[in-house]
Coordinates of N, CA and C in Angstrom, one line a residue:
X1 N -16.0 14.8 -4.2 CA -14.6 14.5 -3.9 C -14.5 13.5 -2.8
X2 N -15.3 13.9 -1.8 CA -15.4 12.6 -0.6 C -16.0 11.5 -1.2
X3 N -16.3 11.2 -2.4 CA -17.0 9.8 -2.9 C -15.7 8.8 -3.4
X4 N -14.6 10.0 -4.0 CA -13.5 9.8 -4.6 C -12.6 9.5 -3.5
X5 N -12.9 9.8 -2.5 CA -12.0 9.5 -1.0 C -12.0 7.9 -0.7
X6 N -13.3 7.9 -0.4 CA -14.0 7.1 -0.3 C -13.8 5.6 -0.9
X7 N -13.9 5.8 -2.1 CA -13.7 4.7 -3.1 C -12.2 4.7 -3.0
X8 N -11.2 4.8 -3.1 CA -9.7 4.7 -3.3 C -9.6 4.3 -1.6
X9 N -10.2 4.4 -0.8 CA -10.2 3.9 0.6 C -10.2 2.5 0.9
X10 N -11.4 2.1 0.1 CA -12.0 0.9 -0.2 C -10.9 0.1 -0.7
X11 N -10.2 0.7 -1.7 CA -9.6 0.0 -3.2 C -8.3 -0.6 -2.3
X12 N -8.3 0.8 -2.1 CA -6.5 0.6 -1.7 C -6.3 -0.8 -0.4
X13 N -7.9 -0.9 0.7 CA -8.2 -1.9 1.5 C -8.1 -3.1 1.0
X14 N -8.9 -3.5 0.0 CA -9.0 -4.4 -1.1 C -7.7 -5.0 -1.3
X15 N -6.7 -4.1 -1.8 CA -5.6 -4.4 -3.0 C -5.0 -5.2 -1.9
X16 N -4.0 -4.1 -0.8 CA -3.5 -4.3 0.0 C -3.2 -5.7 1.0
X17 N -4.9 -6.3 1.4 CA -5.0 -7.2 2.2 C -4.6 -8.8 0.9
X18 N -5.7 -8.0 -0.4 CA -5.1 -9.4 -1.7 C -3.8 -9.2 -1.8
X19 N -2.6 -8.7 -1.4 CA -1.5 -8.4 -2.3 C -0.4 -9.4 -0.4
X20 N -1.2 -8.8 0.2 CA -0.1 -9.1 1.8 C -0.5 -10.4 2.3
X21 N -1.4 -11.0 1.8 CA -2.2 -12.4 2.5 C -1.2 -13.7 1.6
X22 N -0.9 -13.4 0.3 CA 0.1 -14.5 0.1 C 1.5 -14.1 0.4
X23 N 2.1 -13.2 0.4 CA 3.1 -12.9 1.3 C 3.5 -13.7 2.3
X24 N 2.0 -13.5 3.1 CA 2.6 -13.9 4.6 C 2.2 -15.6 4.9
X25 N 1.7 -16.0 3.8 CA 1.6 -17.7 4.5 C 2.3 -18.3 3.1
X26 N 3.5 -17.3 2.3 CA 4.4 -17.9 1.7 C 4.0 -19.2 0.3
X27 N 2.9 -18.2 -0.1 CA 2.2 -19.2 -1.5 C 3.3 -19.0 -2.6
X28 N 3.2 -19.9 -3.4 CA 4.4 -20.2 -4.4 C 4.4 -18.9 -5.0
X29 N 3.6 -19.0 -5.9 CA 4.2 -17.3 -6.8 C 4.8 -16.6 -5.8
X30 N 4.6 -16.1 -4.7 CA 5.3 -14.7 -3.9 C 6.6 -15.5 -3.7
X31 N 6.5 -16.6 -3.1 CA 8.5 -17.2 -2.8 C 8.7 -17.3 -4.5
X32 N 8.4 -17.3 -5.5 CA 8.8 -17.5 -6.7 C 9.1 -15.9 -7.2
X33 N 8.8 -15.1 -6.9 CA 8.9 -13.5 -6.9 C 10.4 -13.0 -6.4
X34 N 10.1 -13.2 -5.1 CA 10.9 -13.0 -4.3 C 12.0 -13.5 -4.1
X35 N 12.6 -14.6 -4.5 CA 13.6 -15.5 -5.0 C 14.4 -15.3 -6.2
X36 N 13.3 -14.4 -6.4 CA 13.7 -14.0 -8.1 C 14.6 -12.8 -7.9
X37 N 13.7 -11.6 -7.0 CA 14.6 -10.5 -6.8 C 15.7 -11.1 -5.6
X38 N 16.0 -11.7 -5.3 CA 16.9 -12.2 -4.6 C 17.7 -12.5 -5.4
X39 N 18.0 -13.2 -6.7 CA 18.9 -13.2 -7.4 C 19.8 -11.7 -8.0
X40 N 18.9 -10.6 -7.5 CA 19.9 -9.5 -7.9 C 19.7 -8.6 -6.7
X41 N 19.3 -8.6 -5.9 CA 19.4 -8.1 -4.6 C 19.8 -8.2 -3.8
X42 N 21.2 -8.0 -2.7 CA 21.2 -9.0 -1.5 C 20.7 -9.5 -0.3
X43 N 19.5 -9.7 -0.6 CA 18.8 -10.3 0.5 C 18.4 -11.5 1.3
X44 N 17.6 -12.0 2.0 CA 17.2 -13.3 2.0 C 15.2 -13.5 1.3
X45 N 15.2 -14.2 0.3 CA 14.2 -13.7 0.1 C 12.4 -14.2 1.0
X46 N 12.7 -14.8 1.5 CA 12.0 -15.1 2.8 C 11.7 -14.4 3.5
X47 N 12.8 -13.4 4.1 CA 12.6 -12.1 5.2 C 12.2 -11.2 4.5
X48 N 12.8 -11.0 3.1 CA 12.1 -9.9 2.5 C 10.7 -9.7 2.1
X49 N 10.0 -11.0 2.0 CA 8.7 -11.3 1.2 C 8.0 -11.3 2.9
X50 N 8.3 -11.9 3.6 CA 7.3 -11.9 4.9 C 7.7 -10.1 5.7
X51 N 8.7 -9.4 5.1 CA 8.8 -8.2 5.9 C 7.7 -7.4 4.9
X52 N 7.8 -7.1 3.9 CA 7.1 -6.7 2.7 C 5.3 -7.5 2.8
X53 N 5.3 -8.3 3.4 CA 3.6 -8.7 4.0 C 3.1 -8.2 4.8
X54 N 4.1 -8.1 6.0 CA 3.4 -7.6 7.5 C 3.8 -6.1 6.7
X55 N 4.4 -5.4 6.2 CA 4.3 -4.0 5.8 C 2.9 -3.8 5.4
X56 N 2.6 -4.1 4.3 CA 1.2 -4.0 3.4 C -0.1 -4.6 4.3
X57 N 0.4 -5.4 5.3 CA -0.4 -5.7 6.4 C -0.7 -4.6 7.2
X58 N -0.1 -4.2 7.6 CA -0.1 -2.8 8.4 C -0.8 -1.9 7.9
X59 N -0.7 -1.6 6.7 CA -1.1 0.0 5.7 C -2.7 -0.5 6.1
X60 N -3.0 -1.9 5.7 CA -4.4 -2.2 5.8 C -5.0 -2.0 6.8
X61 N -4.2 -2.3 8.5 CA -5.3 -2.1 9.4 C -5.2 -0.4 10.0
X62 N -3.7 0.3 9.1 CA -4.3 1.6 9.4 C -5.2 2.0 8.3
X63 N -5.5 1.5 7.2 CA -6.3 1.9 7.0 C -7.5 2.0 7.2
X64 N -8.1 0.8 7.8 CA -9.2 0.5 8.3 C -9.5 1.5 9.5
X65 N -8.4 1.5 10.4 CA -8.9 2.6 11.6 C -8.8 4.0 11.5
X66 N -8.5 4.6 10.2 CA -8.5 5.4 9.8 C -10.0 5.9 9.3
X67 N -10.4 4.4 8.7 CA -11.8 4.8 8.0 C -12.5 5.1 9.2
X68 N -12.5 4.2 10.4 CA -13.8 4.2 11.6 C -13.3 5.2 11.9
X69 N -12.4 5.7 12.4 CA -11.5 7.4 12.8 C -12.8 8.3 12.4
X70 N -12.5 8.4 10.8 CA -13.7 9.1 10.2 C -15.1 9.0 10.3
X71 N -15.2 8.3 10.5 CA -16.7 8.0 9.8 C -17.3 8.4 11.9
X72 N -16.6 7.4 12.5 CA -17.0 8.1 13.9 C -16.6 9.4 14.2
X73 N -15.8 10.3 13.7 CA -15.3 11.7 14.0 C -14.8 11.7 15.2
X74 N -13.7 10.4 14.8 CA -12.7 10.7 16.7 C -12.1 11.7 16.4
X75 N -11.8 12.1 17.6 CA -10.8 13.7 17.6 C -9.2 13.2 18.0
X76 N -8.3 13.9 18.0 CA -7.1 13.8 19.0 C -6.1 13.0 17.9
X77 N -5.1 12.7 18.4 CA -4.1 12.0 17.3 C -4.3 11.1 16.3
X78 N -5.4 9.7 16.3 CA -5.9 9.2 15.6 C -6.7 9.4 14.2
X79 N -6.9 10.9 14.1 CA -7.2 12.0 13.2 C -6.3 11.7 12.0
X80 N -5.1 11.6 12.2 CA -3.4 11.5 11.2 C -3.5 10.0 10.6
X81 N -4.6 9.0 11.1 CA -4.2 8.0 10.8 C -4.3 7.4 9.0
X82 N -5.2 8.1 8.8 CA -5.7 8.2 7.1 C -4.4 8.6 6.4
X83 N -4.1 9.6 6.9 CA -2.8 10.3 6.2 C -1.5 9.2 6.8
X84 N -1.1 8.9 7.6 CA -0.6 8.0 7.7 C -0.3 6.6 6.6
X85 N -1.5 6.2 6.8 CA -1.6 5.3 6.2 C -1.5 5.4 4.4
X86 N -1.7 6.1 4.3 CA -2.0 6.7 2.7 C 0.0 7.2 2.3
X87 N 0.6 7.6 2.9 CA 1.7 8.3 3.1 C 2.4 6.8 3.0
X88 N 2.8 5.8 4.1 CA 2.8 4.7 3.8 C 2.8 4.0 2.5
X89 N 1.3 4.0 2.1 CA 1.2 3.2 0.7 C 1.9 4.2 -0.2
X90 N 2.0 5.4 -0.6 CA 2.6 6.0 -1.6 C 3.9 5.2 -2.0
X91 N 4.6 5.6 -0.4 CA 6.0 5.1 -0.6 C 6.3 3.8 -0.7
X92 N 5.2 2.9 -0.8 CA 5.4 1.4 -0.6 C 4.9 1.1 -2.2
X93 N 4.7 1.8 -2.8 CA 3.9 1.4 -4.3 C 5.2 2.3 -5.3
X94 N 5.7 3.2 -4.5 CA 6.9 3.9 -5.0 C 8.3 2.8 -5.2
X95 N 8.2 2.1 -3.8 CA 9.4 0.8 -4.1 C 9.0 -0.2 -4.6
X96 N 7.9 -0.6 -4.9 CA 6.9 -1.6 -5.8 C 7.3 -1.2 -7.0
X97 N 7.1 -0.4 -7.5 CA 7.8 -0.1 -9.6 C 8.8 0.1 -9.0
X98 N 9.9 0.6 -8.0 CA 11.0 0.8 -8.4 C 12.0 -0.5 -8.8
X99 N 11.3 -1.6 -7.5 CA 11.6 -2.8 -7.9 C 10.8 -3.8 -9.2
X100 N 9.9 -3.1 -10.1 CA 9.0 -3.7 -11.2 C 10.5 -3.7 -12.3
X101 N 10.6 -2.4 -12.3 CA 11.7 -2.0 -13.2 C 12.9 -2.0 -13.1
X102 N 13.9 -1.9 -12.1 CA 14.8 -2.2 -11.8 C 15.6 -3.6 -10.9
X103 N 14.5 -4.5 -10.7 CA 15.1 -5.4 -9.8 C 14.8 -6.7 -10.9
X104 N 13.4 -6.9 -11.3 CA 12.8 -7.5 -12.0 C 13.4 -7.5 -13.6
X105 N 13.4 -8.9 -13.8 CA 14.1 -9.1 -15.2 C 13.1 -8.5 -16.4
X106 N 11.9 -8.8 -16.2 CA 11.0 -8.1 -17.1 C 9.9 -7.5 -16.4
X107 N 9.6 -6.0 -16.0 CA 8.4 -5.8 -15.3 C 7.3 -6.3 -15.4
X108 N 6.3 -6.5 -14.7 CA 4.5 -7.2 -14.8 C 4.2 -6.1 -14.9
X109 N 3.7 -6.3 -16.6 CA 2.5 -4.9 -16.4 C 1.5 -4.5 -15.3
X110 N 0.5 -5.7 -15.2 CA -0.1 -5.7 -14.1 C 0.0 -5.2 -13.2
X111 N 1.2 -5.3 -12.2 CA 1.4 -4.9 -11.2 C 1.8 -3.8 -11.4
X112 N 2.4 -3.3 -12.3 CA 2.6 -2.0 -12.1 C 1.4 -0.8 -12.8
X113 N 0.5 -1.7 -13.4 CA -1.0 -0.8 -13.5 C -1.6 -0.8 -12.1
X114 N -1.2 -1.2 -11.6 CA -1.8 -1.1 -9.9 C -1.4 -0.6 -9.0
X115 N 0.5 -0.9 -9.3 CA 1.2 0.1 -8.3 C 0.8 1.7 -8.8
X116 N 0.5 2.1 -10.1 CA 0.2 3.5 -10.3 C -1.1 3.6 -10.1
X117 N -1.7 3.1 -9.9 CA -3.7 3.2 -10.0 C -3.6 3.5 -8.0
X118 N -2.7 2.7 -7.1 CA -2.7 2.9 -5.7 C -1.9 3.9 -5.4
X119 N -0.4 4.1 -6.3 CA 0.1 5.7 -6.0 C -0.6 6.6 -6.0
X120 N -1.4 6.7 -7.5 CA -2.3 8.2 -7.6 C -3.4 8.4 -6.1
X121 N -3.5 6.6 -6.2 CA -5.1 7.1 -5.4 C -4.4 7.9 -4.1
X122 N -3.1 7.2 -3.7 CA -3.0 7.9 -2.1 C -2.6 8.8 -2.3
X123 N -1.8 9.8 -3.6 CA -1.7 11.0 -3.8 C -2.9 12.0 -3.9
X124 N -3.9 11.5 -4.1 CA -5.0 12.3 -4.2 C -5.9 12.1 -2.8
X125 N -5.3 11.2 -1.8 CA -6.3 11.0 -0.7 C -5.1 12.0 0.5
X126 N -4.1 11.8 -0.4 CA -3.2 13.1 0.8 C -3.7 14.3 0.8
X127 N -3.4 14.5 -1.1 CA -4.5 16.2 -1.3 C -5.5 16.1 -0.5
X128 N -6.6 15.1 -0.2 CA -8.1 15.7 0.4 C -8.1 15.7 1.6
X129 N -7.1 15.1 2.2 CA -6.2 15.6 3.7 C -5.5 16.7 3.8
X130 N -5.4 17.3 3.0 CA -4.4 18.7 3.0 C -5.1 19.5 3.9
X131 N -6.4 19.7 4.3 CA -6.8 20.9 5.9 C -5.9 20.2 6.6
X132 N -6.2 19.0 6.9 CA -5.9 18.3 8.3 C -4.3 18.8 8.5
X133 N -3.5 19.0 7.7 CA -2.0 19.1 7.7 C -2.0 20.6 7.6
X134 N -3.1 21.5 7.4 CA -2.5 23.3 7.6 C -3.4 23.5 9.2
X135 N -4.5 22.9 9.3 CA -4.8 23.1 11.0 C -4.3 22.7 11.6
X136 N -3.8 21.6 11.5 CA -3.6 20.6 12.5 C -4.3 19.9 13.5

């Protein structure tokens, strides 16, 4: 099960930094995305595509200190950071399809085989954090 931790640790590292790096230096497809949900959202789609970067930016470097967290066996509040971060992505791959399907004129498959392949994973990396949340 820790291999399965493990690997979806990795994945979700992976996805995350490929998915927030055009975001944030504003490559055509993501302002072509985002301009797009702006046509039925009221947003600006600039703020929303660069707020939506540094978000998915974030999940990544908790993830990352989550992993050295573990693997060094820090103690003390940094312990939560896995769960944190995993909790984060759920709800961020949760508004990912919610906007595939409802914002978007036609959903990308793609993306949404991914938004569900990074939901389960963090759903299943919460389960293998479930001690950490009855001891505390």
């Amino acid at each position: 099960m820790k291999i399965l931790y493990r690997f979806f640790q990795g994945i979700s590292i992976l996805a995350m930094l490929f998915f927030s790096i055009p975001k944030l230096t504003a490559q055509e497809p993501s302002v072509k995305g985002f301009t797009q949900f702006a046509e039925v959202l009221p947003v600006d789609p600039y703020l929303f595509m660069y707020v939506t970067g540094i978000v998915e930016f974030v999940i990544v470097i908790l993830l990352v200190t989550g992993l050295v967290v573990e693997i060094k066996h820090i103690k003390g509040p940094l312990r939560y950071v896995s769960l944190l971060s995993f909790t984060m992505l759920l709800c961020t791959m949760f508004v990912a399809l919610l906007i595939e399907f409802f914002v978007r004129p036609a959903p990308e498959f793609m993306l949404v085989i991914i938004a569900l392949i990074l939901a389960t994973g963090s759903a299943f990396s919460i389960y293998h954090k479930k001690d950490l949340l009855a001891n505390g």
